[in-house]
Tab-separated table of C-alpha atoms in Angstrom:
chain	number	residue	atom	x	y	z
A	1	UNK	CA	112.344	85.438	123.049
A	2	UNK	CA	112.896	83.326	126.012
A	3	UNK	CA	112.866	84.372	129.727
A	4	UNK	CA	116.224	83.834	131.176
A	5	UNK	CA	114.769	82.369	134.134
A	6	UNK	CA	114.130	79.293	131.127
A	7	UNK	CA	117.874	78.679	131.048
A	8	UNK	CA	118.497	78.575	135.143
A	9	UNK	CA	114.972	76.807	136.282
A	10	UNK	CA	113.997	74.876	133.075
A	11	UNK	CA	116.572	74.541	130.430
A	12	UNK	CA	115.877	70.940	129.792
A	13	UNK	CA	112.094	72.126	128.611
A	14	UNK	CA	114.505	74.309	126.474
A	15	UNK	CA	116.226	71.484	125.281
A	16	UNK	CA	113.646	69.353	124.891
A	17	UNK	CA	111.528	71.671	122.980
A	18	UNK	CA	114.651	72.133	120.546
A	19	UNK	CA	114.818	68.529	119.829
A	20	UNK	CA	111.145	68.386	118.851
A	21	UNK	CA	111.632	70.970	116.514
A	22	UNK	CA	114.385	68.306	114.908
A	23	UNK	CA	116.941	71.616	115.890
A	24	UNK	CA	118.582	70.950	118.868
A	25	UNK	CA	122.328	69.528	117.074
A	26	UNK	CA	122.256	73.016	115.647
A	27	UNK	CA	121.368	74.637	119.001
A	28	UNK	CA	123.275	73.076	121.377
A	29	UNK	CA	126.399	74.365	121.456
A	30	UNK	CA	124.572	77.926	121.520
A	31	UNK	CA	122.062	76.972	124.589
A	32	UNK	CA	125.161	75.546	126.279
A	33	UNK	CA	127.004	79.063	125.595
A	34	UNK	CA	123.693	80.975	126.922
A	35	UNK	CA	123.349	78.868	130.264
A	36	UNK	CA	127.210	79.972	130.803
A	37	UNK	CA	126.930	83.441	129.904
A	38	UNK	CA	123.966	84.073	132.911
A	39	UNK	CA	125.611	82.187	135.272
A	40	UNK	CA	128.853	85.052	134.530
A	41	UNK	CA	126.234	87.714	134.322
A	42	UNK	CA	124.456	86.629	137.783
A	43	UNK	CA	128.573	86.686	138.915
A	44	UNK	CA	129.212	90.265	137.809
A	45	UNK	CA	125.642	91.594	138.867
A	46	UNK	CA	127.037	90.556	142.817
A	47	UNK	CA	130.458	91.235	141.972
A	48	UNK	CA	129.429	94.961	140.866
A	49	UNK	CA	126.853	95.117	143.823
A	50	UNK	CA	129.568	94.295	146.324
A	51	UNK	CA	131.949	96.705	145.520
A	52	UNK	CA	128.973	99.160	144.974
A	53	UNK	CA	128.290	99.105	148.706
A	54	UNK	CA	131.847	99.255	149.769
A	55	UNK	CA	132.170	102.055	148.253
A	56	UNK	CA	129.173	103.507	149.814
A	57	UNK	CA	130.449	102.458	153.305
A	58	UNK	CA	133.724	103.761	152.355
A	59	UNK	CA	132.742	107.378	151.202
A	60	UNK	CA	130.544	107.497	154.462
A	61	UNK	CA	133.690	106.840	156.313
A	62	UNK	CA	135.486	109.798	154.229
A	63	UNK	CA	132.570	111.946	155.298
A	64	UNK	CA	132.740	110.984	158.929
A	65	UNK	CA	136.561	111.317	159.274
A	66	UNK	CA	136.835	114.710	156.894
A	67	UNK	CA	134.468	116.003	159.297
A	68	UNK	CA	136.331	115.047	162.440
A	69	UNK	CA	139.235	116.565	161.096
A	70	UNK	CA	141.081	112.706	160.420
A	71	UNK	CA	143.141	111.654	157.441
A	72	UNK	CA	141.145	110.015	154.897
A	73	UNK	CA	143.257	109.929	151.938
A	74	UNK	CA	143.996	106.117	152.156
A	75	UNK	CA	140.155	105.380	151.948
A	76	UNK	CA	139.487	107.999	148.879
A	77	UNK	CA	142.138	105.830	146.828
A	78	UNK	CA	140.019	103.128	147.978
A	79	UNK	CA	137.104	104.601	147.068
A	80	UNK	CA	138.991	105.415	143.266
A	81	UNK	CA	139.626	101.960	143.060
A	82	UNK	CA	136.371	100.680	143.764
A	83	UNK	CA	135.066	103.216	141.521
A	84	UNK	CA	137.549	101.643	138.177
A	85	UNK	CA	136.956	98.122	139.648
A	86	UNK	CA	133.195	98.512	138.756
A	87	UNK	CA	133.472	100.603	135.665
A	88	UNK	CA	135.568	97.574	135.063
A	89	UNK	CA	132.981	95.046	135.698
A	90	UNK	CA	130.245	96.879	134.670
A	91	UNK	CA	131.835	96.955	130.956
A	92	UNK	CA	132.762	93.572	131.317
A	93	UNK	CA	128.613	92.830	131.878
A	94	UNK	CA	127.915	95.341	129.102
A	95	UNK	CA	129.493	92.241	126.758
A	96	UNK	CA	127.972	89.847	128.406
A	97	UNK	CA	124.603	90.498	128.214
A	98	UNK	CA	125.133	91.733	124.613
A	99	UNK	CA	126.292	88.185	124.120
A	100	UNK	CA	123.570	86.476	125.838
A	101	UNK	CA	120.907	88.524	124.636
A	102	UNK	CA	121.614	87.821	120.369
A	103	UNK	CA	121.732	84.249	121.534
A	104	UNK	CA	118.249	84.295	123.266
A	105	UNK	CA	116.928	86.050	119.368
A	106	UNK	CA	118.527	82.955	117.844
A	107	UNK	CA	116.395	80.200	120.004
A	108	UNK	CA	112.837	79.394	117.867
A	109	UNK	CA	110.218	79.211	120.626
A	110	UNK	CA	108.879	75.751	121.913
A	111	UNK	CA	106.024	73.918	120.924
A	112	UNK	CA	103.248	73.473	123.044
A	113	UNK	CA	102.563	70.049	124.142
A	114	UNK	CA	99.877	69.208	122.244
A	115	UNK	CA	102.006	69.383	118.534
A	116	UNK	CA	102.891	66.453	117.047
A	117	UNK	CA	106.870	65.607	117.245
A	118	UNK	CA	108.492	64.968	114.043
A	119	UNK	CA	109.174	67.167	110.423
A	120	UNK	CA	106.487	68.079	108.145
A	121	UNK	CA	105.718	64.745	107.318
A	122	UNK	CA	104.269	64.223	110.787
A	123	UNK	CA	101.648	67.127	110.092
A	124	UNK	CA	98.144	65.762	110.981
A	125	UNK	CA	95.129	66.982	108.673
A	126	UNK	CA	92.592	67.667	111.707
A	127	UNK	CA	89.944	68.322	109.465
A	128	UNK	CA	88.412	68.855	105.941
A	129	UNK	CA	85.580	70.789	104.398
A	130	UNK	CA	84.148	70.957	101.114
A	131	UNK	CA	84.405	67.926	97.942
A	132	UNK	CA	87.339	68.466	95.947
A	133	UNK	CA	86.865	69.039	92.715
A	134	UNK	CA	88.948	66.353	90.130
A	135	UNK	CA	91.682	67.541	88.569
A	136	UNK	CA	90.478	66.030	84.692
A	137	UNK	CA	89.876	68.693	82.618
A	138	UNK	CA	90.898	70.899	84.616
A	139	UNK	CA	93.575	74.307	82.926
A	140	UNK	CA	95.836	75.707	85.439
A	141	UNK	CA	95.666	79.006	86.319
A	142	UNK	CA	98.052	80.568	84.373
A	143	UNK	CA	96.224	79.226	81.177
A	144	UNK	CA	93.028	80.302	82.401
A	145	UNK	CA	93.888	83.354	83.344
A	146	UNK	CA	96.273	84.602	80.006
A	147	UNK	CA	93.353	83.386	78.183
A	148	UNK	CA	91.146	85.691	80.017
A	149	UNK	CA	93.311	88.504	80.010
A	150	UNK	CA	93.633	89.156	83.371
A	151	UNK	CA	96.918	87.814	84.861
A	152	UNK	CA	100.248	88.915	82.766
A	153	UNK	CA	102.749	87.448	84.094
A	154	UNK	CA	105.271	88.289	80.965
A	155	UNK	CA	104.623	92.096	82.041
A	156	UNK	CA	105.049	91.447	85.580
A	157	UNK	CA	109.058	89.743	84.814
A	158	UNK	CA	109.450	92.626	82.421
A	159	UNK	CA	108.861	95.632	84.417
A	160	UNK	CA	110.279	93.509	87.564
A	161	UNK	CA	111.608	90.632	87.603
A	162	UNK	CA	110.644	87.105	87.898
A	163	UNK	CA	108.436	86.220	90.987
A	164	UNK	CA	106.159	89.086	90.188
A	165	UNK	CA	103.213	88.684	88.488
A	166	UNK	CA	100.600	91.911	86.838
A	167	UNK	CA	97.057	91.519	87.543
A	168	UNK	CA	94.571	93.272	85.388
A	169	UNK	CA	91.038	94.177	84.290
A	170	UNK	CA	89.032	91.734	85.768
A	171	UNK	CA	91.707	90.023	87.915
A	172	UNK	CA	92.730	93.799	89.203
A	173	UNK	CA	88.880	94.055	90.326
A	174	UNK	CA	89.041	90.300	92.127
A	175	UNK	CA	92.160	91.882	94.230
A	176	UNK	CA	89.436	95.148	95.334
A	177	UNK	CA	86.539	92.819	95.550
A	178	UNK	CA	88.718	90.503	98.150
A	179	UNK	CA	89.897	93.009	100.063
A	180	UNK	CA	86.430	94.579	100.797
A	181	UNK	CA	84.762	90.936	101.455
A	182	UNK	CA	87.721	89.863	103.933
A	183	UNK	CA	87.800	93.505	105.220
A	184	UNK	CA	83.959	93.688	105.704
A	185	UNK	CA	83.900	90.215	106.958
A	186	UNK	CA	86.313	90.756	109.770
A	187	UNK	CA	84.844	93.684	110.973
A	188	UNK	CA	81.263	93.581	110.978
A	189	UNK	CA	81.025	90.049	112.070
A	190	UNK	CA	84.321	88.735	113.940
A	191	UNK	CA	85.108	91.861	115.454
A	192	UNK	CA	88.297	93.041	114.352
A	193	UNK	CA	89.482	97.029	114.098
A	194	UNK	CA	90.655	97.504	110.796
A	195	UNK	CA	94.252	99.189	110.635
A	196	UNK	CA	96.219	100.848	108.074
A	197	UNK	CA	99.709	100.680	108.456
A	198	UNK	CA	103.291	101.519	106.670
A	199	UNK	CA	104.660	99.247	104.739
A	200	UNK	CA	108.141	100.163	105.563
A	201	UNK	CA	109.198	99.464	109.498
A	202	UNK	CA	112.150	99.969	111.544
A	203	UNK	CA	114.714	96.977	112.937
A	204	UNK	CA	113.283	97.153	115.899
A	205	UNK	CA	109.875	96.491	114.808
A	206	UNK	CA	111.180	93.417	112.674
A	207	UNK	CA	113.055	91.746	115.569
A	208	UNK	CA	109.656	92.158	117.797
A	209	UNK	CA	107.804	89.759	115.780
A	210	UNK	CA	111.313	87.101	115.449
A	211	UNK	CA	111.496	87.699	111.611
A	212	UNK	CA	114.804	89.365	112.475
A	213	UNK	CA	117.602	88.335	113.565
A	214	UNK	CA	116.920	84.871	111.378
A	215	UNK	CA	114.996	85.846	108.461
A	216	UNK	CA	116.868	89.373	107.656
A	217	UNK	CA	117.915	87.440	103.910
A	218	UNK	CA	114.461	86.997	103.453
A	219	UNK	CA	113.477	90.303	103.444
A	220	UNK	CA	113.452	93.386	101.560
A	221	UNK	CA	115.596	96.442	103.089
A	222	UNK	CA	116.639	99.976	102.330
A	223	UNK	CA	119.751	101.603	102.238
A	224	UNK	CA	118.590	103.717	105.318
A	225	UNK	CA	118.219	100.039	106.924
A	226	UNK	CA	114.129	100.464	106.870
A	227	UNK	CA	112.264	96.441	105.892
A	228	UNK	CA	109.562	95.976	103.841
A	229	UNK	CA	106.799	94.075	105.627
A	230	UNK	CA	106.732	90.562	105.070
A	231	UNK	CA	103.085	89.832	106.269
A	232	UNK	CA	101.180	92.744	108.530
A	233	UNK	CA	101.584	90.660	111.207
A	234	UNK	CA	105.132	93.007	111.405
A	235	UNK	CA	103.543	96.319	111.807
A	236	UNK	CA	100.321	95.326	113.676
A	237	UNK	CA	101.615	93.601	116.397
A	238	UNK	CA	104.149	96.309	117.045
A	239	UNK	CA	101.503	98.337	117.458
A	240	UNK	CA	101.339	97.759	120.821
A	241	UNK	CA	105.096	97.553	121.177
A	242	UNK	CA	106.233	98.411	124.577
A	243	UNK	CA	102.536	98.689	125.977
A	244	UNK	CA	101.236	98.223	129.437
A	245	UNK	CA	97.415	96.870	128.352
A	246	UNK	CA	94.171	97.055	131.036
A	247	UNK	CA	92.946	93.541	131.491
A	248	UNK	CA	89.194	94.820	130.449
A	249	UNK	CA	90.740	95.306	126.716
A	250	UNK	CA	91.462	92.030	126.108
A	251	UNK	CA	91.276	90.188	124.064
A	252	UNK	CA	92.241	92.658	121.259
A	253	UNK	CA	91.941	92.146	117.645
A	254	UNK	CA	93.122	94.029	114.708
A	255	UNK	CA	93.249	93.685	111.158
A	256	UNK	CA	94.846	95.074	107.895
A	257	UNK	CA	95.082	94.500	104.313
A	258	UNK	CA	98.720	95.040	102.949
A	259	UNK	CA	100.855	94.012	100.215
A	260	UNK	CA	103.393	91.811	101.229
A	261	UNK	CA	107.003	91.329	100.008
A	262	UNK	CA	109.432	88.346	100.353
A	263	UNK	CA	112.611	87.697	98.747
A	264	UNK	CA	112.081	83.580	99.317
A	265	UNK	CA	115.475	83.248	99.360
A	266	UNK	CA	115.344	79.667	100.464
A	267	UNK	CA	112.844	78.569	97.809
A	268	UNK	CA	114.636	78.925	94.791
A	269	UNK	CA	112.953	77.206	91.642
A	270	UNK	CA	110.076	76.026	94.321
A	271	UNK	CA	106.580	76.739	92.350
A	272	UNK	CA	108.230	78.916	90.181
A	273	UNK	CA	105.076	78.626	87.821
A	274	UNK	CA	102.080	81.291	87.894
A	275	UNK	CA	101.006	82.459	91.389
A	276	UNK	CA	102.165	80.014	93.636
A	277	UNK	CA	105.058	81.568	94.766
A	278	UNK	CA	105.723	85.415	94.044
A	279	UNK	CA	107.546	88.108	96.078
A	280	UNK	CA	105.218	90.804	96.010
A	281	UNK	CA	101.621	89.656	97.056
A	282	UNK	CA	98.344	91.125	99.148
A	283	UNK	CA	97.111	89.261	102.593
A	284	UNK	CA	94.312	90.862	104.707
A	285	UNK	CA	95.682	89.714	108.178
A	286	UNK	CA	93.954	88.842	111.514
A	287	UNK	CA	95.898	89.722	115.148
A	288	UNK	CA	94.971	89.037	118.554
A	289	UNK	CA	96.337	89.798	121.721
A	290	UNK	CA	94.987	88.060	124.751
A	291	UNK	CA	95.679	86.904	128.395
A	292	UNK	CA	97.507	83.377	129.053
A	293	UNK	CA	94.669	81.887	130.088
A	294	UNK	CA	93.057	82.523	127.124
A	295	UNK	CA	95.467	81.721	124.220
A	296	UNK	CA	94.212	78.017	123.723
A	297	UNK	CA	91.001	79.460	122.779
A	298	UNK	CA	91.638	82.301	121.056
A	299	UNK	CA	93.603	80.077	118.651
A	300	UNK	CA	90.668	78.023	117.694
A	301	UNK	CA	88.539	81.456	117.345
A	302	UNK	CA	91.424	83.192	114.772
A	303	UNK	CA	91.158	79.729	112.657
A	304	UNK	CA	87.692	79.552	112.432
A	305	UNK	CA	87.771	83.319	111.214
A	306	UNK	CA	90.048	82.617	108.512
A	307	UNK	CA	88.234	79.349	107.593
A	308	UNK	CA	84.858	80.977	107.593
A	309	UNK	CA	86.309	83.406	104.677
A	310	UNK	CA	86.814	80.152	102.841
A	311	UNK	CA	83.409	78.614	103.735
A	312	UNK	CA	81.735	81.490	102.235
A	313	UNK	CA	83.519	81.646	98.920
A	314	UNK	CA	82.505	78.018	99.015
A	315	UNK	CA	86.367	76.546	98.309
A	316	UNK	CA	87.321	73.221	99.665
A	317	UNK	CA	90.190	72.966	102.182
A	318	UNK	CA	91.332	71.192	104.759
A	319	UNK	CA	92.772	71.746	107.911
A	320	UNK	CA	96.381	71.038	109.294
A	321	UNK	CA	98.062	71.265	112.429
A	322	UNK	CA	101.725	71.285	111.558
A	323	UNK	CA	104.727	69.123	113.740
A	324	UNK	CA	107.376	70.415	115.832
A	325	UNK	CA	109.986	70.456	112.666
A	326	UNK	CA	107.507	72.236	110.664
A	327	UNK	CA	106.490	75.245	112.959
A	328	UNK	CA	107.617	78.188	112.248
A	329	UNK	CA	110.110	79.836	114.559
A	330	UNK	CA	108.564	82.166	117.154
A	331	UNK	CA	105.154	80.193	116.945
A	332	UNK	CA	104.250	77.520	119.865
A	333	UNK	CA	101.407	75.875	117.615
A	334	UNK	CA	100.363	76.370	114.282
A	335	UNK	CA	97.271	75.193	112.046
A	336	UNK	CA	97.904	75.574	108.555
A	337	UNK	CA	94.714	76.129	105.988
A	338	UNK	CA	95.429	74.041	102.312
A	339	UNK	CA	93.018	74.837	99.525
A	340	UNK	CA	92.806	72.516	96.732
A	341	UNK	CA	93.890	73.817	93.395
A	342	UNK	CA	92.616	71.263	90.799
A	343	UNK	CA	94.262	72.772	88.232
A	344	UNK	CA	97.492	72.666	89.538
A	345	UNK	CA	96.712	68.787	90.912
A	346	UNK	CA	97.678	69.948	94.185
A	347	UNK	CA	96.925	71.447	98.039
A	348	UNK	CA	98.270	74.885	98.010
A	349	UNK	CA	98.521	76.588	101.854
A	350	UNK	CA	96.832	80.094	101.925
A	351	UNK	CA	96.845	80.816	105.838
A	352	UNK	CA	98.722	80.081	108.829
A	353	UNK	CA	96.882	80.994	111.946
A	354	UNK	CA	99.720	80.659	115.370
A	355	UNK	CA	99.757	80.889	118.737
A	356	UNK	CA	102.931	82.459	119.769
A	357	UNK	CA	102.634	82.433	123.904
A	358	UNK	CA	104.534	85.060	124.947
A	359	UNK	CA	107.477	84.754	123.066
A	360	UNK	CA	106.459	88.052	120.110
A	361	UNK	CA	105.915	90.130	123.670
A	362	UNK	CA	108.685	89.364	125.352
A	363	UNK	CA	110.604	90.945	122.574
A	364	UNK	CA	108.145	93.980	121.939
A	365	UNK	CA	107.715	94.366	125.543
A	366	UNK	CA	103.433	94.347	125.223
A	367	UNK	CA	102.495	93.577	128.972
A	368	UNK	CA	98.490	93.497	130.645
A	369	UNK	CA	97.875	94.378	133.696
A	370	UNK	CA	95.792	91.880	135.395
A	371	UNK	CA	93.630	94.091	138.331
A	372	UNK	CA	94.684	97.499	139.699
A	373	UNK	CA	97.786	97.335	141.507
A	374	UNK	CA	99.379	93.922	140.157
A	375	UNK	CA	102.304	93.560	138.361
A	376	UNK	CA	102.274	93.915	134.714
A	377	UNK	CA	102.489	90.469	132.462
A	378	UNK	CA	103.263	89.316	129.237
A	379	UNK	CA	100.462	89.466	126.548
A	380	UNK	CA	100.420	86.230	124.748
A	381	UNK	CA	99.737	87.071	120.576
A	382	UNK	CA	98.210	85.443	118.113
A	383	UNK	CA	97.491	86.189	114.300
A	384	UNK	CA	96.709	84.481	110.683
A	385	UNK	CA	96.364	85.467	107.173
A	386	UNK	CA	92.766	85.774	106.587
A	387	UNK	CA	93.279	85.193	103.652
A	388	UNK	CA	96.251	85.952	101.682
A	389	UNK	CA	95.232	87.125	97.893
A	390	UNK	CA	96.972	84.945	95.141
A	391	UNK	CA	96.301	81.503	96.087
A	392	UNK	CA	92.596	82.305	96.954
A	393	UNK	CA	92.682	83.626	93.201
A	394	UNK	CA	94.099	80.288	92.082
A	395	UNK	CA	91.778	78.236	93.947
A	396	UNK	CA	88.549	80.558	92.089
A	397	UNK	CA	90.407	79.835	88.992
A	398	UNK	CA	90.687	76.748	89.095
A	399	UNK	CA	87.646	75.353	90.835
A	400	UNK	CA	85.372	77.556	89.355
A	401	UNK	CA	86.408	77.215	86.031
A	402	UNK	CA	83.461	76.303	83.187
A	403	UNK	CA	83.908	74.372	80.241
A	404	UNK	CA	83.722	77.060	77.845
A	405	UNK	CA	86.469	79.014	79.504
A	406	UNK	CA	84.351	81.533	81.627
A	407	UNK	CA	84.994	81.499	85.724
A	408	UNK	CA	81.850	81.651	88.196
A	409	UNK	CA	82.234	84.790	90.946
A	410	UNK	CA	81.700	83.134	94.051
A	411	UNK	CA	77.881	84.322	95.323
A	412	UNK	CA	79.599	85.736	98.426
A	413	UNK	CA	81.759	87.978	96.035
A	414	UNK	CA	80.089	89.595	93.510
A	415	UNK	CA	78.377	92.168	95.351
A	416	UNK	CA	82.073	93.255	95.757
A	417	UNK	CA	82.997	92.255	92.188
A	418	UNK	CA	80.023	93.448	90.274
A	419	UNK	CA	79.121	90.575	87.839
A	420	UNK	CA	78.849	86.985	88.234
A	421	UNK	CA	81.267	86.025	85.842
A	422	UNK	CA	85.472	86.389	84.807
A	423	UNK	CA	84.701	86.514	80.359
């Protein structure tokens, strides 16, 4: 969420940052409606306050002449009128701001300088680690894994739909033995407090993150208006909704493993085949909440948590740091980890780690205090799946897949797993 001060000291930034994200035809008549609804909101707020302190001079006068004894009725009719004339405005500001404000949820934060203008096209790979391995030969995971016996995905339409896929047997214990590794990982070296969290979370809590009011056909809800979590980034960040944080506790990081669930309602018949693209999957996610000053930095440190999970199962990737067009809409800068899925002949993203400025805590209200006695300032956030489950399992599939149908454990996994081997 933006600061209104954005729309009266820098609204070409605002502009400007809408027409890198390729968004600013579809925005414009709606930033143009928002810099006219504060300038009548400023106009009320004096309006209201003027009449507010005539009728404080007034009802002093009543006092003073009621007192002497005088005639006052001509100034309490004033002081009735003044009374309806800011009930009057004040409902009149009411609309307003109610106006202004679900335009301000509607306008995707803007990038930081440093992203590259231009749609997903434009999206630089920054770096790569780890030799491919050729696609000849190669069986997708889907084959792989029916042959094994441990993905079902006939089971998972039958019992649900399609999108959703059944893991099970050995492919239920690769979901555990990820969960502890990442878990484990996270904690004992990066630093992160693990979390365990609801899957189920208020309005509220969706429209603190930004996946609300935009994304609300994307998402899961009850009758009783409750969301199922999209990514834990929902429930962690929120958290610390409406917080005032000491300076000395930041940065902050959490983490938590969580199922996640997503309609996809825009990417019908995208990937439809195997795990690619399914509406019920499991992420262990990373979250950090940090000063200004520190955000730059703290970006590069999330990445290079989530990459190091990759390092160790030993599963080439690369590295990409998406364009204006392509960022998603309450981040400021985004890096987006691709494995490569031989099988499938293809890069496949598993993470996106983001730096969101203080855009998520403006509309959570999470605040720092810098030193005793200063006034309180926006957190800036941060967070990135670390990693998320299915894609991960594609990429073990598929690049560790032997000749005679077997899949190597990754060494960093099978202390988790218990075996070396998928038979």
């Amino acid at each position: 969420m933006h600061d209104l001060r954005t729309l009266r000291d820098n609204l070409e930034s605002l502009r400007a940052g809408m027409r890198r994200r390729l968004q600013l035809d579809a925005l414009a008549e709606k930033i143009d409606r928002a810099e006219v609804l504060d300038k009548n909101r400023r106009s009320l707020i004096q309006r209201a306050d003027d009449r507010k302190a005539a009728r404080n001079s007034a009802t002093q006068e009543v006092a003073r002449r009621k007192k002497a004894k005088e005639n006052a009725d001509a100034l309490i009719a004033e002081t009735r009128a003044l009374g309806d004339e800011i009930s009057a405005l004040e409902l009149e500001l009411g609309g307003v701001e109610g106006e202004l404000g679900d335009i301000l949820m509607q306008l995707p934060n803007i990038p930081l300088a440093d992203v590259p203008d231009g749609g997903e096209e434009s999206n630089s790979v920054v770096r790569s680690w780890g030799e491919p391995r050729a696609s000849e030969g190669v069986r997708p995971h889907w084959e792989i894994g029916e042959k094994l016996g441990i993905l079902d995905l006939a089971a998972g339409s039958k019992i649900s739909g399609s999108g959703f896929i059944v893991l099970q047997r050995g492919g239920a214990r690769l979901v555990r033995a990820l969960m502890m590794f990442m878990l484990d990982l996270h904690t004992r070296e990066h630093g992160y407090e693990e979390m365990s969290v609801p899957y189920l979370v208020t309005r509220e809590t969706m429209t603190g993150t930004g996946q609300l009011p935009k994304f609300e056909d994307d998402a899961y809800r009850t009758d009783d208006d409750l969301f199922l979590i999209p990514t834990a980034e929902v429930p962690v960040t929120n958290l610390l909704r409406g917080e005032i944080l000491e300076a000395s506790t930041l940065p902050r990081a959490l983490t938590a493993y969580t199922p996640c669930f997503r309609r996809e309602a825009g990417a019908a018949g995208k990937d439809t085949r195997g795990m690619i693209r399914v509406h019920q999957f499991d992420k262990v996610e990373l979250v950090r909440f940090t000063t200004p000053e520190s955000s730059s930095a703290e970006l590069e440190k999330l990445t290079s948590h989530a990459e190091h999970v990759l390092q160790l199962l030993k599963l080439p990737y690369r590295v990409l740091l998406l364009a204006a067009g392509d960022t998603g809409f309450s981040s400021a800068k985004t890096y987006d980890l691709e494995l490569w899925a031989p099988g499938v002949g293809k890069w496949l993203e598993v993470s996106s780690c983001s730096a969101f400025g203080d855009f998520q805590a403006r509309r959570a209200n999470i605040r720092y205090r810098p030193a005793a006695g200063e006034k309180p300032r926006f957190v800036h956030t941060l967070n990135g799946s670390a990693l998320a489950f299915p894609r991960t399992i594609i990429a073990i599939l598929e690049h560790y897949q032997n000749p005679d149908g077997t899949v190597t454990i990754p060494d960093a996994l099978r202390p988790y797993f218990g075996g070396d081997l998928l038979t």
